[in-house]
Structure formats: structure tokens, C-alpha cells
Short mmCIF file of C-alpha atoms in Angstrom, two decimals:
data_model
loop_
_atom_site.label_atom_id
_atom_site.label_comp_id
_atom_site.label_asym_id
_atom_site.label_seq_id
_atom_site.Cartn_x
_atom_site.Cartn_y
_atom_site.Cartn_z
CA MET A 1064 44.34 11.01 -24.89
CA THR A 1065 40.95 11.12 -26.57
CA ALA A 1066 39.06 14.35 -25.91
CA LYS A 1067 35.56 14.10 -24.49
CA ILE A 1068 32.96 16.19 -26.28
CA LYS A 1069 30.50 17.95 -24.03
CA PRO A 1070 26.88 16.92 -24.66
CA ALA A 1071 24.45 19.48 -26.06
CA LYS A 1072 22.17 21.04 -23.49
CA GLY A 1073 18.63 21.02 -24.77
CA ALA A 1074 15.24 21.43 -23.17
CA ALA A 1075 13.48 18.41 -21.73
CA TYR A 1076 10.56 18.95 -24.09
CA ALA A 1077 9.32 21.37 -26.74
CA ARG A 1078 6.03 23.10 -27.43
CA ILE A 1079 4.38 25.45 -29.87
CA MET A 1080 4.51 28.81 -28.12
CA GLY A 1081 2.74 31.03 -30.64
CA VAL A 1082 1.05 30.99 -34.02
CA GLY A 1083 0.43 33.57 -36.74
CA GLY A 1084 -1.09 33.65 -40.20
CA TYR A 1085 -1.43 35.84 -43.27
CA ARG A 1086 -4.03 35.57 -46.01
CA PRO A 1087 -3.73 37.80 -49.11
CA VAL A 1088 -6.21 40.63 -49.47
CA ARG A 1089 -7.71 39.42 -52.73
CA VAL A 1090 -10.53 36.90 -52.31
CA VAL A 1091 -11.26 34.81 -55.41
CA PRO A 1092 -14.71 33.17 -55.58
CA ASN A 1093 -15.49 30.12 -57.69
CA GLU A 1094 -17.25 32.36 -60.20
CA GLU A 1095 -13.90 33.82 -61.22
CA ILE A 1096 -12.42 30.36 -61.74
CA LEU A 1097 -15.40 29.42 -63.92
CA LYS A 1098 -14.36 32.01 -66.50
CA HIS A 1099 -11.56 29.63 -67.47
CA ILE A 1100 -13.04 26.13 -67.13
CA ASP A 1101 -16.27 24.41 -68.13
CA SER A 1102 -17.71 23.65 -64.70
CA SER A 1103 -20.07 25.04 -62.08
CA ASP A 1104 -19.97 26.38 -58.55
CA GLU A 1105 -21.99 23.37 -57.40
CA TRP A 1106 -19.50 20.95 -58.99
CA ILE A 1107 -16.49 22.65 -57.40
CA ARG A 1108 -18.12 22.72 -53.97
CA SER A 1109 -19.24 19.08 -54.18
CA ARG A 1110 -15.80 17.90 -55.32
CA SER A 1111 -13.66 19.97 -52.98
CA GLY A 1112 -15.76 21.96 -50.53
CA ILE A 1113 -14.04 25.14 -51.73
CA ALA A 1114 -16.07 28.34 -52.15
CA THR A 1115 -13.30 30.95 -52.17
CA ARG A 1116 -9.53 31.21 -51.97
CA HIS A 1117 -7.01 34.04 -51.49
CA TRP A 1118 -4.56 34.99 -54.25
CA ALA A 1119 -1.54 37.14 -53.63
CA GLY A 1120 -0.97 40.46 -55.34
CA PRO A 1121 2.39 41.67 -56.69
CA GLU A 1122 3.54 42.99 -53.31
CA GLU A 1123 2.42 39.89 -51.40
CA THR A 1124 5.55 37.89 -52.10
CA VAL A 1125 6.56 34.66 -50.38
CA SER A 1126 8.87 36.72 -48.18
CA ALA A 1127 6.33 39.47 -47.44
CA MET A 1128 3.58 37.03 -46.46
CA SER A 1129 6.02 35.07 -44.30
CA LEU A 1130 7.11 38.19 -42.46
CA GLU A 1131 3.51 39.08 -41.62
CA ALA A 1132 2.80 35.60 -40.25
CA ALA A 1133 6.15 35.39 -38.46
CA GLY A 1134 5.67 38.73 -36.69
CA LYS A 1135 2.32 37.58 -35.34
CA ALA A 1136 3.71 34.21 -34.20
CA ILE A 1137 6.65 35.83 -32.39
CA ALA A 1138 4.34 38.31 -30.64
CA ASP A 1139 1.94 35.51 -29.73
CA ALA A 1140 4.84 33.50 -28.27
CA GLY A 1141 5.78 36.40 -26.01
CA ILE A 1142 9.41 36.52 -27.11
CA THR A 1143 11.52 38.93 -29.14
CA ALA A 1144 12.84 38.20 -32.61
CA ASP A 1145 16.45 38.15 -31.43
CA GLN A 1146 15.64 35.07 -29.35
CA ILE A 1147 15.04 33.03 -32.52
CA GLY A 1148 17.88 30.56 -33.03
CA ALA A 1149 16.70 28.99 -36.28
CA VAL A 1150 14.27 29.76 -39.10
CA ILE A 1151 12.77 26.93 -41.18
CA VAL A 1152 10.66 27.81 -44.22
CA SER A 1153 8.66 25.18 -46.08
CA THR A 1154 7.59 26.17 -49.59
CA VAL A 1155 7.46 24.92 -53.18
CA SER A 1156 6.63 28.30 -54.69
CA HIS A 1157 9.69 30.44 -53.96
CA PHE A 1158 11.18 30.69 -57.44
CA LYS A 1159 14.76 31.51 -56.47
CA GLN A 1160 16.69 28.29 -56.04
CA THR A 1161 19.21 30.12 -53.89
CA PRO A 1162 19.64 31.82 -51.50
CA ALA A 1163 17.03 30.30 -49.23
CA VAL A 1164 14.17 32.69 -48.56
CA ALA A 1165 14.56 31.77 -44.88
CA THR A 1166 17.76 33.84 -44.71
CA GLU A 1167 15.94 36.94 -46.00
CA ILE A 1168 13.07 36.40 -43.55
CA ALA A 1169 15.45 35.88 -40.63
CA HIS A 1170 17.15 39.19 -41.39
CA LYS A 1171 14.01 41.21 -42.01
CA VAL A 1172 12.18 39.90 -38.96
CA GLY A 1173 15.08 40.99 -36.79
CA ALA A 1174 16.29 37.57 -35.69
CA GLY A 1175 19.97 38.41 -35.93
CA LYS A 1176 22.10 35.57 -37.28
CA PRO A 1177 20.12 32.35 -36.73
CA ALA A 1178 20.43 29.14 -38.71
CA ALA A 1179 18.09 29.56 -41.68
CA PHE A 1180 17.08 27.19 -44.45
CA ASP A 1181 14.24 26.17 -46.75
CA ILE A 1182 12.69 22.71 -47.09
CA SER A 1183 10.59 21.26 -49.90
CA ALA A 1184 8.14 18.67 -48.64
CA GLY A 1185 4.95 19.81 -50.34
CA CYS A 1186 1.81 19.73 -48.27
CA ALA A 1187 3.61 17.83 -45.50
CA GLY A 1188 6.23 20.57 -45.24
CA PHE A 1189 4.90 22.18 -42.09
CA GLY A 1190 4.92 18.81 -40.32
CA TYR A 1191 8.50 18.20 -41.41
CA GLY A 1192 9.56 21.64 -40.17
CA LEU A 1193 7.75 21.19 -36.86
CA ALA A 1194 9.46 17.84 -36.26
CA MET A 1195 12.89 19.34 -36.96
CA ALA A 1196 12.15 22.33 -34.73
CA ARG A 1197 11.19 20.06 -31.84
CA ASP A 1198 14.41 18.10 -32.24
CA MET A 1199 16.45 21.34 -32.38
CA VAL A 1200 14.95 22.58 -29.13
CA THR A 1201 15.34 19.30 -27.27
CA GLY A 1202 18.74 18.64 -28.84
CA GLY A 1203 20.08 22.01 -27.78
CA SER A 1204 20.90 23.49 -31.20
CA ALA A 1205 18.32 26.28 -30.82
CA GLU A 1206 16.20 27.52 -27.93
CA HIS A 1207 13.46 28.97 -30.14
CA VAL A 1208 12.70 27.99 -33.73
CA LEU A 1209 10.49 29.87 -36.19
CA VAL A 1210 8.70 27.46 -38.53
CA ILE A 1211 6.91 28.93 -41.55
CA GLY A 1212 4.74 27.29 -44.20
CA VAL A 1213 4.16 29.65 -47.12
CA GLU A 1214 2.89 29.34 -50.68
CA ARG A 1215 1.97 31.42 -53.73
CA LEU A 1216 0.32 28.52 -55.54
CA SER A 1217 -1.59 30.89 -57.80
CA ASP A 1218 1.74 31.20 -59.64
CA LEU A 1219 1.70 27.45 -60.29
CA THR A 1220 -1.97 27.07 -61.17
CA ASP A 1221 -3.11 26.18 -64.69
CA LEU A 1222 -6.44 27.98 -64.92
CA GLU A 1223 -7.44 25.79 -67.88
CA ASP A 1224 -6.91 22.54 -65.99
CA ARG A 1225 -10.42 21.54 -64.93
CA ALA A 1226 -9.05 19.14 -62.31
CA THR A 1227 -6.90 21.63 -60.40
CA ALA A 1228 -7.79 25.22 -61.41
CA PHE A 1229 -10.10 25.66 -58.40
CA LEU A 1230 -7.92 24.01 -55.76
CA PHE A 1231 -5.06 26.28 -54.86
CA GLY A 1232 -4.71 29.38 -52.72
CA ASP A 1233 -1.95 31.55 -51.29
CA GLY A 1234 -0.94 32.42 -47.74
CA ALA A 1235 1.53 31.96 -44.92
CA GLY A 1236 1.32 30.37 -41.48
CA ALA A 1237 4.00 30.41 -38.79
CA VAL A 1238 4.68 29.02 -35.34
CA VAL A 1239 7.40 29.51 -32.74
CA VAL A 1240 8.65 26.32 -31.13
CA GLY A 1241 10.42 26.61 -27.77
CA PRO A 1242 11.21 24.80 -24.53
CA SER A 1243 8.53 23.13 -22.43
CA ALA A 1244 8.39 21.63 -18.95
CA GLU A 1245 6.16 18.81 -20.20
CA PRO A 1246 5.61 16.95 -23.50
CA ALA A 1247 3.65 19.16 -25.91
CA ILE A 1248 4.79 17.96 -29.35
CA GLY A 1249 4.46 14.22 -29.77
CA PRO A 1250 6.61 11.84 -31.81
CA VAL A 1251 6.37 12.45 -35.55
CA VAL A 1252 5.17 9.69 -37.86
CA TRP A 1253 6.54 10.61 -41.26
CA GLY A 1254 7.69 9.03 -44.47
CA SER A 1255 7.45 8.92 -48.23
CA GLU A 1256 6.14 6.73 -51.02
CA GLY A 1257 8.30 7.68 -53.99
CA ASP A 1258 6.72 5.08 -56.23
CA LYS A 1259 3.68 7.40 -56.33
CA ALA A 1260 5.65 10.57 -57.08
CA GLU A 1261 3.99 11.07 -60.46
CA THR A 1262 0.53 11.47 -58.94
CA ILE A 1263 1.29 15.08 -57.88
CA LYS A 1264 3.97 16.93 -59.80
CA GLN A 1265 5.16 20.05 -61.57
CA THR A 1266 4.31 19.78 -65.27
CA VAL A 1267 7.79 20.62 -66.61
CA ALA A 1268 11.22 21.13 -65.03
CA TRP A 1269 12.80 24.60 -64.95
CA ASP A 1270 15.78 23.55 -67.07
CA VAL A 1271 13.48 22.98 -70.05
CA TYR A 1272 13.59 26.74 -70.60
CA ARG A 1273 17.29 26.65 -71.45
CA GLU A 1274 16.50 25.30 -74.90
CA GLU A 1275 12.72 25.57 -75.33
CA THR A 1276 11.51 29.11 -74.74
CA ASP A 1277 8.00 28.45 -76.03
CA VAL A 1278 7.13 25.90 -73.32
CA ARG A 1279 4.12 26.79 -71.21
CA PHE A 1280 4.95 27.99 -67.68
CA PRO A 1281 5.04 25.13 -65.12
CA ALA A 1282 1.95 24.27 -63.12
CA ILE A 1283 1.03 21.71 -60.49
CA THR A 1284 -0.94 18.76 -61.78
CA GLN A 1285 -2.27 15.68 -60.06
CA GLU A 1286 -4.12 12.41 -60.57
CA GLY A 1287 -7.12 13.32 -58.47
CA GLN A 1288 -8.68 9.91 -57.86
CA ALA A 1289 -5.37 8.23 -57.02
CA VAL A 1290 -4.46 10.98 -54.57
CA PHE A 1291 -7.93 10.89 -53.01
CA ARG A 1292 -7.79 7.13 -52.40
CA TRP A 1293 -4.27 7.33 -50.97
CA ALA A 1294 -5.12 10.21 -48.66
CA VAL A 1295 -8.34 8.69 -47.35
CA PHE A 1296 -7.18 5.13 -46.77
CA GLU A 1297 -3.44 5.39 -46.11
CA MET A 1298 -3.29 8.71 -44.24
CA ALA A 1299 -5.95 7.66 -41.75
CA LYS A 1300 -3.55 4.85 -40.79
CA ILE A 1301 -0.70 7.34 -40.36
CA ALA A 1302 -2.91 9.60 -38.25
CA GLN A 1303 -3.80 6.64 -36.02
CA GLN A 1304 -0.11 5.78 -35.68
CA ALA A 1305 0.59 9.34 -34.51
CA LEU A 1306 -2.15 9.02 -31.90
CA ASP A 1307 -0.71 5.69 -30.74
CA GLU A 1308 2.84 7.07 -30.56
CA ALA A 1309 1.61 9.98 -28.44
CA GLY A 1310 -0.44 7.70 -26.22
CA VAL A 1311 -3.63 9.57 -27.12
CA SER A 1312 -6.95 8.00 -28.06
CA PRO A 1313 -9.51 9.60 -30.40
CA GLU A 1314 -11.66 10.23 -27.33
CA ASP A 1315 -8.82 12.27 -25.79
CA LEU A 1316 -8.57 14.62 -28.76
CA ASP A 1317 -9.97 18.14 -28.72
CA VAL A 1318 -9.02 19.22 -32.24
CA PHE A 1319 -8.18 17.64 -35.61
CA ILE A 1320 -6.18 19.80 -38.05
CA PRO A 1321 -5.48 17.89 -41.25
CA HIS A 1322 -3.90 19.38 -44.36
CA GLN A 1323 -6.63 21.41 -46.05
CA ALA A 1324 -6.58 19.59 -49.37
CA ASN A 1325 -10.21 18.73 -49.93
CA MET A 1326 -13.32 18.70 -47.76
CA ARG A 1327 -14.25 15.18 -48.84
CA ILE A 1328 -10.84 13.89 -47.76
CA ILE A 1329 -11.18 15.62 -44.39
CA ASP A 1330 -14.68 14.23 -43.77
CA SER A 1331 -13.62 10.74 -44.85
CA MET A 1332 -10.65 10.77 -42.47
CA VAL A 1333 -12.87 11.87 -39.59
CA LYS A 1334 -15.14 8.93 -40.32
CA THR A 1335 -12.33 6.41 -40.72
CA LEU A 1336 -10.65 7.54 -37.50
CA LYS A 1337 -14.04 7.41 -35.74
CA LEU A 1338 -13.48 10.78 -34.13
CA PRO A 1339 -16.15 11.77 -31.59
CA GLU A 1340 -18.48 14.63 -32.47
CA SER A 1341 -16.87 16.60 -29.64
CA VAL A 1342 -13.65 16.92 -31.68
CA THR A 1343 -13.33 20.27 -33.46
CA VAL A 1344 -12.33 19.68 -37.08
CA ALA A 1345 -10.53 22.32 -39.14
CA ARG A 1346 -12.35 22.99 -42.41
CA ASP A 1347 -10.49 26.10 -43.45
CA VAL A 1348 -10.31 24.78 -47.02
CA GLU A 1349 -13.79 26.19 -47.70
CA THR A 1350 -12.60 29.79 -47.72
CA THR A 1351 -8.82 29.43 -48.08
CA GLY A 1352 -8.40 26.62 -50.60
CA ASN A 1353 -5.40 24.31 -50.63
CA THR A 1354 -2.35 26.31 -49.52
CA SER A 1355 -0.02 23.31 -49.28
CA ALA A 1356 2.66 23.90 -46.59
CA ALA A 1357 0.71 26.87 -45.17
CA SER A 1358 -2.59 25.07 -44.67
CA ILE A 1359 -2.09 23.53 -41.21
CA PRO A 1360 -0.72 26.62 -39.42
CA LEU A 1361 -3.31 28.82 -41.17
CA ALA A 1362 -6.11 26.51 -40.04
CA MET A 1363 -4.65 26.38 -36.52
CA GLU A 1364 -4.46 30.17 -36.34
CA ARG A 1365 -8.07 30.57 -37.45
CA LEU A 1366 -9.41 28.01 -34.98
CA LEU A 1367 -7.66 29.77 -32.10
CA ALA A 1368 -8.63 33.27 -33.29
CA THR A 1369 -12.32 32.38 -33.60
CA GLY A 1370 -12.47 30.46 -30.32
CA ALA A 1371 -13.30 27.17 -32.03
CA ALA A 1372 -10.16 25.82 -30.33
CA LYS A 1373 -8.40 27.07 -27.21
CA SER A 1374 -4.97 27.16 -25.69
CA GLY A 1375 -4.07 23.84 -24.09
CA ASP A 1376 -6.26 21.76 -26.39
CA THR A 1377 -4.82 18.48 -27.68
CA ALA A 1378 -4.68 18.48 -31.46
CA LEU A 1379 -3.81 15.91 -34.11
CA LEU A 1380 -1.97 17.38 -37.11
CA ILE A 1381 -1.37 15.57 -40.39
CA GLY A 1382 0.01 16.80 -43.70
CA PHE A 1383 0.33 14.83 -46.92
CA GLY A 1384 1.06 15.56 -50.55
CA ALA A 1385 3.58 15.66 -53.39
CA GLY A 1386 6.32 13.10 -53.13
CA LEU A 1387 4.21 11.40 -51.93
CA VAL A 1388 5.20 12.46 -48.43
CA TYR A 1389 3.42 12.68 -45.09
CA ALA A 1390 3.93 13.77 -41.49
CA ALA A 1391 1.62 13.48 -38.48
CA THR A 1392 1.98 14.41 -34.83
CA VAL A 1393 -0.08 15.28 -31.76
CA VAL A 1394 0.48 18.70 -30.17
CA THR A 1395 -0.78 20.90 -27.39
CA LEU A 1396 -2.12 24.12 -28.92
CA PRO A 1397 -0.45 27.37 -27.84
#
């Protein structure tokens, strides 16, 4: 006789219950970057919209920043750490291949023995983690999931690279995803275009150091114009697909939180999507820089903290970057 497996008991829907962020203490203005490259503050601002960024100090590790953001998100969600059933950490700047930093964070935050793992999806990493968390909650494998996007990109910045030296910042953003009585995280539209993988990449692989000890430390490099064109024209289509999948029109939106890569990309996407002026647009990149996987939750946290967005608002999220990978979804803000 064939045994019948009991179905998993998940929630009907999932929602973001709380959000938290951490920005390193040290603020780095463009003037400091200009000590290393032949450029100007005006050029940097016109190209990227960035005026300052935060760089982590020795004690502000990937784990330490994540713990700060996670603690705030858990408190904001109104739950206790031991209710967390899974921890997902998206990062490309945790330099230990194993164990996953998520296991350390889960332990130190007091979550007990949850599932814990890292993902590497570049600037789309938070969107990937959010999609998995929603499926965990509705699929019954975890009641509450802690999703963290965290980066120390200052460790992977070539200060002599005029094209990227001014772009990157450090920080951590976290959300708690849990059960909901109504839909609050829409279908994810995600994917990859591996034929464009060389447009954003690490300069050298880690195994080079086995035989060549004089190789310069790895940094992130990119083909700026190619990435800009892809982000502006292709990602606007993905964002529109996410709206369509969620059954939401641009006129229904309250907030737009794109990956904080570049102010020109953000403004171009707003124009292409024909978003009404009533939509609040996250432009956290001006003072935080590009923090890759951390940028969306950090921007979300700031909008809510400053009152620019409010609980219950409908927000479109989209992340895109190295891979090239992307993920977009519509959510109800916590």
C-alpha cells in the first residue's frame, strides 16, 4: 500500500511584517574619492547622483551590520527572534566561502535552530530572497523568515577605477516575512541574461592567488554604458510585468523602490513607466551609494522612517545587476 504524504500547511498569503537597516558610521563624501581619481564632484553627481556613501570600519563586519538591521526588523515585526524559522542572507562581499554567514547571524540574533543559508544574486539578491521567503511562508516550511541584504562593497572597490570608484557603499537592510490574511507580496518576475555576464564582474577569481601572489586584490568592474542601457530599457519592461502580474496599474502605486544603482537609471525608469507624480520614488543612492543587495531594504527603511512612505502603501520593488539577473515584485509596505 502506497503511503499518503500529508500536505504542508502554509499561510494563505505572506507579507513583509517589519523592516530594519544599518548604515556604517563613516560617511565618505565625493571629495575623498577624488583623491584617487581624476574627476570632479560635479561629474560624479551628474553621472550617478551620488554625493556621499557609507563605508564600514573594521568592527562593522558583514555579520555585525546584519545583526543590527535584523534586530530592528524583528522588533518592527512585533515578534521574537525564536519565532524565525529561516534566515536568508544575500551578499557578494562575505569573504568566507563557508560556512554561510546566515548561520552565524541566526545564532547571534537568538533565532534558535532555523534553516539558514546565503545566496549570491548581486543587486537582485534581496528580490530573490524575498521571493523565496514568500514561498516558504505560503508553502509551510517556515512561519517567519528573516531576509537580509548586506554588503561591504568598499572591500571590492578599486579606488583608481574612474568608472566605479565613486559608486559603492556599505550597509545592511533586513525584513521579516510572515503570514498574511490577504495578498501583500505579489508574484515575482525574475530571471537572468547570462550572455551579458561580463558586463559586471569581479576582476579576478580567488583561486588565482594559489599560484600568483602578486595579483592585485579583486574588485568589481563594469561596462557602464552597456549596463545603463540594459537597466533603463529592459528593466522597465520587467517592472511593468511585475505590475501586470500583481494586477496593479502605475496609477495604483504609492511608492517605487528600485535598486539604488544610479540616479539617472532611476529617473529614466520613472519616465519610461510613466509613473504619476504622486508616486514616491526612493532616491537613497544620493547619500548611500550603490549597496547592491542592501539597497532596496535600506531605501524602504528610510522612506518609512522619514514618513515619505507609510504602512499599507503599495510599492513596486525591482533589483537588477551582476549576472545579469533581475527580480521585481509589488508589495504592501509594513
